[in-house]
mmCIF file of C-alpha atoms in Angstrom:
data_model
loop_
_atom_site.group_PDB
_atom_site.id
_atom_site.type_symbol
_atom_site.label_atom_id
_atom_site.label_comp_id
_atom_site.label_asym_id
_atom_site.label_seq_id
_atom_site.Cartn_x
_atom_site.Cartn_y
_atom_site.Cartn_z
ATOM 1 C CA MET A 20 31.945 98.731 -131.633
ATOM 2 C CA SER A 21 30.445 97.170 -128.525
ATOM 3 C CA ARG A 22 31.268 93.588 -127.673
ATOM 4 C CA SER A 23 28.471 91.248 -126.541
ATOM 5 C CA ILE A 24 28.943 89.356 -123.311
ATOM 6 C CA SER A 25 27.211 86.819 -121.183
ATOM 7 C CA LEU A 26 27.487 87.972 -117.581
ATOM 8 C CA VAL A 27 27.601 85.507 -114.684
ATOM 9 C CA LEU A 28 26.794 86.945 -111.262
ATOM 10 C CA GLY A 29 27.721 84.828 -108.234
ATOM 11 C CA SER A 30 26.347 84.447 -104.725
ATOM 12 C CA GLY A 31 27.739 86.155 -101.643
ATOM 13 C CA GLY A 32 25.069 88.041 -99.756
ATOM 14 C CA ALA A 33 25.709 91.743 -99.282
ATOM 15 C CA ARG A 34 28.891 91.498 -101.396
ATOM 16 C CA GLY A 35 26.442 91.069 -104.249
ATOM 17 C CA TYR A 36 26.030 94.846 -104.349
ATOM 18 C CA ALA A 37 29.386 94.726 -106.177
ATOM 19 C CA HIS A 38 27.426 93.320 -109.176
ATOM 20 C CA ILE A 39 25.878 96.739 -109.631
ATOM 21 C CA GLY A 40 29.286 98.344 -109.995
ATOM 22 C CA ALA A 41 30.386 95.544 -112.349
ATOM 23 C CA ILE A 42 27.384 96.081 -114.639
ATOM 24 C CA GLU A 43 28.096 99.804 -114.703
ATOM 25 C CA ALA A 44 31.769 99.244 -115.539
ATOM 26 C CA PHE A 45 31.047 96.829 -118.372
ATOM 27 C CA GLY A 46 28.550 99.292 -119.858
ATOM 28 C CA GLU A 47 30.968 102.229 -119.649
ATOM 29 C CA ARG A 48 33.675 100.204 -121.385
ATOM 30 C CA GLY A 49 31.452 99.299 -124.303
ATOM 31 C CA TYR A 50 30.420 95.726 -123.427
ATOM 32 C CA ALA A 51 26.805 94.934 -124.295
ATOM 33 C CA ILE A 52 25.227 92.517 -121.829
ATOM 34 C CA LYS A 53 23.092 90.136 -123.836
ATOM 35 C CA SER A 54 22.649 87.401 -121.251
ATOM 36 C CA ILE A 55 22.759 87.060 -117.469
ATOM 37 C CA SER A 56 23.071 83.965 -115.315
ATOM 38 C CA GLY A 57 22.775 84.592 -111.617
ATOM 39 C CA CYS A 58 22.665 82.838 -108.305
ATOM 40 C CA SER A 59 21.293 84.166 -105.032
ATOM 41 C CA MET A 60 22.211 87.890 -104.779
ATOM 42 C CA GLY A 61 23.529 87.578 -108.336
ATOM 43 C CA ALA A 62 20.090 86.510 -109.499
ATOM 44 C CA LEU A 63 18.534 89.427 -107.627
ATOM 45 C CA VAL A 64 20.794 92.125 -109.116
ATOM 46 C CA GLY A 65 20.765 90.474 -112.518
ATOM 47 C CA GLY A 66 16.955 90.226 -112.520
ATOM 48 C CA VAL A 67 16.580 93.886 -111.536
ATOM 49 C CA TYR A 68 18.949 94.865 -114.346
ATOM 50 C CA ALA A 69 17.120 92.715 -116.898
ATOM 51 C CA ALA A 70 13.854 94.310 -115.754
ATOM 52 C CA GLY A 71 15.293 97.770 -116.412
ATOM 53 C CA ASN A 72 15.278 99.040 -112.839
ATOM 54 C CA LEU A 73 18.912 98.802 -111.709
ATOM 55 C CA GLU A 74 19.303 102.553 -111.094
ATOM 56 C CA ASN A 75 16.202 102.736 -108.875
ATOM 57 C CA PHE A 76 17.348 99.613 -106.939
ATOM 58 C CA LYS A 77 20.816 101.147 -106.513
ATOM 59 C CA ARG A 78 19.378 104.311 -104.933
ATOM 60 C CA TRP A 79 17.216 102.244 -102.585
ATOM 61 C CA ALA A 80 20.165 100.012 -101.550
ATOM 62 C CA ILE A 81 22.494 102.940 -100.871
ATOM 63 C CA ASN A 82 19.942 104.538 -98.573
ATOM 64 C CA LEU A 83 19.337 101.303 -96.638
ATOM 65 C CA ASP A 84 20.943 101.436 -93.172
ATOM 66 C CA TRP A 85 21.084 98.850 -90.385
ATOM 67 C CA ILE A 86 17.779 99.916 -88.937
ATOM 68 C CA GLY A 87 16.104 99.735 -92.324
ATOM 69 C CA ALA A 88 17.550 96.293 -92.909
ATOM 70 C CA LEU A 89 16.324 95.036 -89.532
ATOM 71 C CA LYS A 90 12.821 96.290 -90.311
ATOM 72 C CA LEU A 91 12.756 93.960 -93.325
ATOM 73 C CA VAL A 92 13.355 90.862 -91.180
ATOM 74 C CA ASP A 93 10.078 88.956 -90.583
ATOM 75 C CA LEU A 94 10.877 86.088 -88.250
ATOM 76 C CA SER A 95 9.057 82.782 -88.822
ATOM 77 C CA LEU A 96 7.735 81.445 -85.537
ATOM 78 C CA LEU A 97 6.539 78.214 -87.094
ATOM 79 C CA ALA A 98 8.688 75.297 -88.334
ATOM 80 C CA THR A 99 8.449 76.320 -92.004
ATOM 81 C CA GLY A 100 12.049 75.530 -92.981
ATOM 82 C CA GLY A 101 13.627 78.922 -92.308
ATOM 83 C CA ALA A 102 14.032 81.581 -89.657
ATOM 84 C CA ILE A 103 12.883 84.391 -91.944
ATOM 85 C CA LYS A 104 9.796 84.272 -94.114
ATOM 86 C CA GLY A 105 11.154 86.857 -96.537
ATOM 87 C CA GLU A 106 7.770 88.403 -97.275
ATOM 88 C CA LYS A 107 8.714 91.877 -96.002
ATOM 89 C CA VAL A 108 11.880 92.238 -98.056
ATOM 90 C CA PHE A 109 10.256 90.864 -101.185
ATOM 91 C CA GLU A 110 7.302 93.215 -100.741
ATOM 92 C CA LYS A 111 9.835 96.022 -100.676
ATOM 93 C CA ILE A 112 11.765 94.979 -103.757
ATOM 94 C CA ALA A 113 8.816 93.628 -105.751
ATOM 95 C CA PRO A 114 8.295 96.981 -107.583
ATOM 96 C CA PHE A 115 11.773 96.619 -109.117
ATOM 97 C CA PHE A 116 10.574 93.430 -110.870
ATOM 98 C CA GLY A 117 6.948 94.243 -111.452
ATOM 99 C CA ASP A 118 4.963 91.347 -112.871
ATOM 100 C CA LYS A 119 7.533 90.563 -115.525
ATOM 101 C CA ARG A 120 8.041 87.091 -116.876
ATOM 102 C CA ILE A 121 11.556 85.849 -117.700
ATOM 103 C CA GLU A 122 10.703 85.006 -121.327
ATOM 104 C CA ASP A 123 9.558 88.627 -121.898
ATOM 105 C CA LEU A 124 12.797 90.251 -120.670
ATOM 106 C CA PRO A 125 14.920 92.068 -123.286
ATOM 107 C CA ILE A 126 17.934 89.813 -122.508
ATOM 108 C CA ARG A 127 18.264 86.114 -121.791
ATOM 109 C CA PHE A 128 18.082 85.498 -118.064
ATOM 110 C CA THR A 129 18.703 82.470 -115.851
ATOM 111 C CA ALA A 130 18.211 82.283 -112.095
ATOM 112 C CA VAL A 131 19.724 79.201 -110.515
ATOM 113 C CA ALA A 132 18.122 77.519 -107.488
ATOM 114 C CA THR A 133 18.640 74.125 -105.815
ATOM 115 C CA ASP A 134 16.000 71.404 -105.959
ATOM 116 C CA LEU A 135 16.249 69.718 -102.556
ATOM 117 C CA ASP A 136 14.164 66.678 -103.515
ATOM 118 C CA GLY A 137 15.851 66.112 -106.854
ATOM 119 C CA LYS A 138 19.306 66.917 -105.421
ATOM 120 C CA LYS A 139 20.189 69.018 -108.502
ATOM 121 C CA GLU A 140 20.256 72.502 -109.866
ATOM 122 C CA PHE A 141 17.057 74.083 -111.093
ATOM 123 C CA TRP A 142 17.352 76.740 -113.798
ATOM 124 C CA PHE A 143 14.591 79.311 -114.106
ATOM 125 C CA GLN A 144 14.600 80.447 -117.729
ATOM 126 C CA GLU A 145 10.918 81.185 -118.031
ATOM 127 C CA GLY A 146 8.022 81.992 -115.747
ATOM 128 C CA ASP A 147 7.515 84.643 -113.066
ATOM 129 C CA LEU A 148 10.676 86.634 -112.437
ATOM 130 C CA LYS A 149 9.963 87.337 -108.763
ATOM 131 C CA THR A 150 9.361 83.658 -108.005
ATOM 132 C CA ALA A 151 12.649 82.704 -109.694
ATOM 133 C CA ILE A 152 14.662 85.219 -107.697
ATOM 134 C CA ARG A 153 12.870 84.379 -104.410
ATOM 135 C CA ALA A 154 13.862 80.712 -104.902
ATOM 136 C CA SER A 155 17.443 81.510 -105.807
ATOM 137 C CA VAL A 156 18.067 83.605 -102.682
ATOM 138 C CA ALA A 157 16.416 81.201 -100.199
ATOM 139 C CA ILE A 158 19.460 80.549 -97.976
ATOM 140 C CA PRO A 159 18.826 77.212 -96.159
ATOM 141 C CA THR A 160 17.641 77.576 -92.540
ATOM 142 C CA ILE A 161 17.629 81.414 -93.001
ATOM 143 C CA PHE A 162 14.885 81.982 -95.603
ATOM 144 C CA THR A 163 11.936 79.677 -96.010
ATOM 145 C CA PRO A 164 12.110 77.555 -99.191
ATOM 146 C CA ILE A 165 9.924 78.175 -102.230
ATOM 147 C CA TYR A 166 7.635 75.410 -103.383
ATOM 148 C CA HIS A 167 7.366 75.393 -107.166
ATOM 149 C CA ASN A 168 5.729 72.645 -109.188
ATOM 150 C CA SER A 169 5.971 70.305 -106.199
ATOM 151 C CA ARG A 170 9.679 71.045 -105.768
ATOM 152 C CA ALA A 171 11.246 72.474 -102.608
ATOM 153 C CA LEU A 172 13.699 75.088 -103.910
ATOM 154 C CA VAL A 173 16.421 76.896 -101.986
ATOM 155 C CA ASP A 174 19.499 79.013 -102.681
ATOM 156 C CA GLY A 175 21.332 78.020 -105.854
ATOM 157 C CA ALA A 176 24.637 78.484 -104.040
ATOM 158 C CA VAL A 177 24.106 75.135 -102.340
ATOM 159 C CA LEU A 178 25.272 73.488 -105.590
ATOM 160 C CA ASN A 179 26.507 76.274 -107.890
ATOM 161 C CA PRO A 180 27.566 79.652 -106.418
ATOM 162 C CA LEU A 181 28.940 80.846 -109.823
ATOM 163 C CA PRO A 182 26.577 79.502 -112.549
ATOM 164 C CA ILE A 183 28.669 79.741 -115.704
ATOM 165 C CA ALA A 184 27.184 76.651 -117.352
ATOM 166 C CA PRO A 185 23.867 78.269 -118.377
ATOM 167 C CA THR A 186 25.787 80.757 -120.578
ATOM 168 C CA MET A 187 27.845 78.166 -122.524
ATOM 169 C CA SER A 188 25.291 77.979 -125.333
ATOM 170 C CA ASP A 189 24.940 81.754 -125.659
ATOM 171 C CA ARG A 190 25.918 83.274 -129.016
ATOM 172 C CA THR A 191 27.912 86.061 -127.438
ATOM 173 C CA GLU A 192 31.529 87.062 -127.916
ATOM 174 C CA LEU A 193 32.614 86.709 -124.320
ATOM 175 C CA ILE A 194 31.698 85.210 -120.971
ATOM 176 C CA ALA A 195 32.375 87.405 -117.921
ATOM 177 C CA ALA A 196 31.962 86.194 -114.364
ATOM 178 C CA VAL A 197 31.906 88.042 -111.056
ATOM 179 C CA ASN A 198 33.083 85.858 -108.154
ATOM 180 C CA LEU A 199 32.124 87.201 -104.750
ATOM 181 C CA CYS A 200 34.201 84.622 -102.801
ATOM 182 C CA ALA A 201 37.759 85.406 -103.960
ATOM 183 C CA ASN A 202 40.792 84.915 -101.762
ATOM 184 C CA TYR A 203 43.767 87.171 -102.553
ATOM 185 C CA SER A 204 47.306 86.020 -101.825
ATOM 186 C CA THR A 205 48.101 89.676 -101.019
ATOM 187 C CA PRO A 206 45.141 91.307 -99.247
ATOM 188 C CA LEU A 207 43.662 94.338 -100.961
ATOM 189 C CA ASN A 208 43.588 97.682 -99.210
ATOM 190 C CA LEU A 209 39.890 98.065 -98.546
ATOM 191 C CA ALA A 210 40.154 101.218 -96.429
ATOM 192 C CA PRO A 211 39.111 103.591 -99.262
ATOM 193 C CA TYR A 212 35.829 101.675 -99.539
ATOM 194 C CA ALA A 213 34.815 102.104 -95.925
ATOM 195 C CA LEU A 214 33.907 105.788 -96.091
ATOM 196 C CA ALA A 215 30.132 105.233 -96.240
ATOM 197 C CA THR A 216 30.282 102.898 -93.264
ATOM 198 C CA GLU A 217 32.315 105.483 -91.316
ATOM 199 C CA ARG A 218 29.461 107.957 -91.776
ATOM 200 C CA LYS A 219 27.031 105.402 -90.324
ATOM 201 C CA LYS A 220 29.128 104.528 -87.251
ATOM 202 C CA PRO A 221 27.198 106.661 -84.793
ATOM 203 C CA LEU A 222 23.994 104.878 -85.742
ATOM 204 C CA LEU A 223 25.665 101.446 -85.485
ATOM 205 C CA ALA A 224 27.144 102.383 -82.092
ATOM 206 C CA ARG A 225 23.664 103.251 -80.766
ATOM 207 C CA LEU A 226 22.315 99.990 -82.147
ATOM 208 C CA LYS A 227 25.126 98.031 -80.429
ATOM 209 C CA LYS A 228 24.395 99.675 -77.075
ATOM 210 C CA LEU A 229 20.742 98.753 -77.463
ATOM 211 C CA LEU A 230 21.542 95.127 -78.243
ATOM 212 C CA ILE A 231 23.868 94.914 -75.197
ATOM 213 C CA LYS A 232 21.134 96.376 -72.991
ATOM 214 C CA LEU A 233 18.642 93.816 -74.276
ATOM 215 C CA GLY A 234 21.123 91.001 -73.707
ATOM 216 C CA LEU A 235 21.380 90.200 -77.432
ATOM 217 C CA TRP A 236 25.085 91.152 -77.692
ATOM 218 C CA ASN A 237 27.814 89.796 -75.446
ATOM 219 C CA SER A 238 30.431 92.526 -75.391
ATOM 220 C CA ARG A 239 32.865 90.259 -73.553
ATOM 221 C CA ALA A 240 32.611 87.293 -75.909
ATOM 222 C CA ARG A 241 35.657 86.578 -77.988
ATOM 223 C CA ALA A 242 35.411 88.754 -81.095
ATOM 224 C CA ASN A 243 31.631 88.752 -80.516
ATOM 225 C CA VAL A 244 31.326 85.574 -82.582
ATOM 226 C CA THR A 245 27.690 84.574 -82.958
ATOM 227 C CA GLN A 246 25.991 81.492 -84.378
ATOM 228 C CA LEU A 247 25.213 83.587 -87.433
ATOM 229 C CA ASP A 248 28.933 84.353 -87.850
ATOM 230 C CA ILE A 249 29.763 80.638 -87.685
ATOM 231 C CA PHE A 250 27.033 79.769 -90.185
ATOM 232 C CA GLN A 251 28.281 82.509 -92.484
ATOM 233 C CA ARG A 252 31.855 81.178 -92.339
ATOM 234 C CA VAL A 253 30.673 77.634 -93.102
ATOM 235 C CA ILE A 254 28.734 78.851 -96.134
ATOM 236 C CA GLU A 255 31.704 80.906 -97.356
ATOM 237 C CA VAL A 256 34.115 77.976 -97.085
ATOM 238 C CA MET A 257 31.661 75.809 -99.018
ATOM 239 C CA GLN A 258 31.048 78.431 -101.682
ATOM 240 C CA ASP A 259 34.735 79.187 -102.077
ATOM 241 C CA SER A 260 35.583 75.526 -102.711
ATOM 242 C CA MET A 261 32.703 75.011 -105.185
ATOM 243 C CA THR A 262 33.460 78.284 -107.031
ATOM 244 C CA LEU A 263 37.008 77.224 -107.692
ATOM 245 C CA TYR A 264 35.681 73.952 -109.070
ATOM 246 C CA LYS A 265 33.210 75.741 -111.343
ATOM 247 C CA ILE A 266 35.830 78.145 -112.662
ATOM 248 C CA ALA A 267 38.212 75.265 -113.423
ATOM 249 C CA GLY A 268 35.501 73.517 -115.433
ATOM 250 C CA TYR A 269 34.148 76.621 -117.223
ATOM 251 C CA LEU A 270 36.877 79.271 -117.423
ATOM 252 C CA PRO A 271 35.332 82.680 -118.272
ATOM 253 C CA ASP A 272 37.050 85.135 -120.601
ATOM 254 C CA ILE A 273 36.935 87.858 -117.992
ATOM 255 C CA LEU A 274 36.931 87.046 -114.282
ATOM 256 C CA VAL A 275 36.174 89.737 -111.711
ATOM 257 C CA GLU A 276 37.211 88.698 -108.192
ATOM 258 C CA ILE A 277 35.622 90.371 -105.205
ATOM 259 C CA PRO A 278 37.468 89.624 -101.902
ATOM 260 C CA ILE A 279 35.493 87.359 -99.612
ATOM 261 C CA ASP A 280 36.556 89.542 -96.658
ATOM 262 C CA SER A 281 35.381 92.781 -98.253
ATOM 263 C CA CYS A 282 32.183 92.631 -96.154
ATOM 264 C CA LYS A 283 30.146 90.097 -94.242
ATOM 265 C CA THR A 284 27.299 88.250 -95.926
ATOM 266 C CA TYR A 285 24.637 90.167 -93.966
ATOM 267 C CA ASP A 286 26.207 93.680 -94.121
ATOM 268 C CA PHE A 287 23.384 95.050 -96.301
ATOM 269 C CA HIS A 288 24.128 98.570 -95.086
ATOM 270 C CA LYS A 289 27.333 98.597 -97.119
ATOM 271 C CA ALA A 290 25.902 98.997 -100.613
ATOM 272 C CA GLU A 291 27.740 102.219 -101.450
ATOM 273 C CA GLU A 292 31.235 100.850 -100.815
ATOM 274 C CA MET A 293 30.562 97.465 -102.364
ATOM 275 C CA ILE A 294 29.239 99.087 -105.558
ATOM 276 C CA LYS A 295 32.383 101.163 -105.829
ATOM 277 C CA LEU A 296 34.610 98.137 -105.111
ATOM 278 C CA GLY A 297 32.813 96.119 -107.812
ATOM 279 C CA TYR A 298 33.166 98.960 -110.275
ATOM 280 C CA ASP A 299 36.915 99.404 -109.683
ATOM 281 C CA LEU A 300 37.767 95.711 -109.710
ATOM 282 C CA THR A 301 35.740 95.135 -112.888
ATOM 283 C CA LEU A 302 37.673 97.901 -114.659
ATOM 284 C CA CYS A 303 40.905 96.184 -113.570
ATOM 285 C CA ALA A 304 39.687 92.848 -114.885
ATOM 286 C CA ILE A 305 38.712 94.386 -118.217
ATOM 287 C CA ASP A 306 42.073 96.087 -118.529
ATOM 288 C CA LYS A 307 43.822 92.750 -117.949
ATOM 289 C CA TYR A 308 41.653 91.024 -120.575
ATOM 290 C CA GLU A 309 42.195 93.765 -123.157
ATOM 291 C CA ALA A 310 45.939 93.841 -122.457
ATOM 292 C CA ARG A 311 46.086 90.146 -123.454
ATOM 293 C CA GLY A 312 44.458 91.077 -126.800
ATOM 294 C CA GLU A 313 42.337 87.974 -126.849
ATOM 295 C CA ASN A 314 39.225 87.568 -128.978
ATOM 296 C CA LYS A 315 36.566 84.912 -128.913
ATOM 297 C CA VAL A 316 35.134 83.755 -132.248
ATOM 298 C CA ILE A 317 31.437 83.032 -132.359
ATOM 299 C CA ALA A 318 30.569 79.682 -133.918
ATOM 300 C CA PRO A 319 28.631 79.975 -137.194
#
């Protein structure tokens, strides 16, 4: 008999591809996903799954290389609140959502964004699915905000990178959460998950030479640390701290922890390895849960 779960998918940029592997693992082990609450990349993957297009999205993501990712960047030359407008990437992924509305999805879905004016979380639980996801992934200063009902909305990770709270009223047997900002006391061996990237190294090497030639890459700089790297680290430190706080307040029955150092936030060419990592670590988390022999009783 399948067990019903509410699935919480956290933020973490390209590490969010691990959510695809997590969804596949839960399905294979007989867990029926009846509800999804997602933030940022978690909202994106969760929304695609709820819309019934996860397999098509997975194929597209695996075939996306660095050049393809760069082509989706549409820089905003005006002071519109973000360096990237986001229109190109959302034009590309729009077919995975279609014109679906959240209330018409076969499972309950929540996309969490941040209301800048109200200084609080904003939960999309109805309305246009694409708008909800676009707001949830709007990383401050990177993507332009979404203006919805006179609210300026940005990435939900600003306040809640692992939105467990929206699932607390679900009538499901279990709550499972996928944390993309985990720190392991003993680092995992991630070498087996780098095979796809190894195949793409010649392309990346050519891209690096081009960037050096154009003066956009300082090969002599210490560890080639860029402003984007610094911003990424600041975001990760913030998300890590808030995620621990959220987990302490709303402890899920099954917690899948994806290492924060498994890939950089903007490594969107690493879908294949992150999907496999998410799949393997989810199976481990399920095994640990089932070994404890715990069961959650649904309130009448």
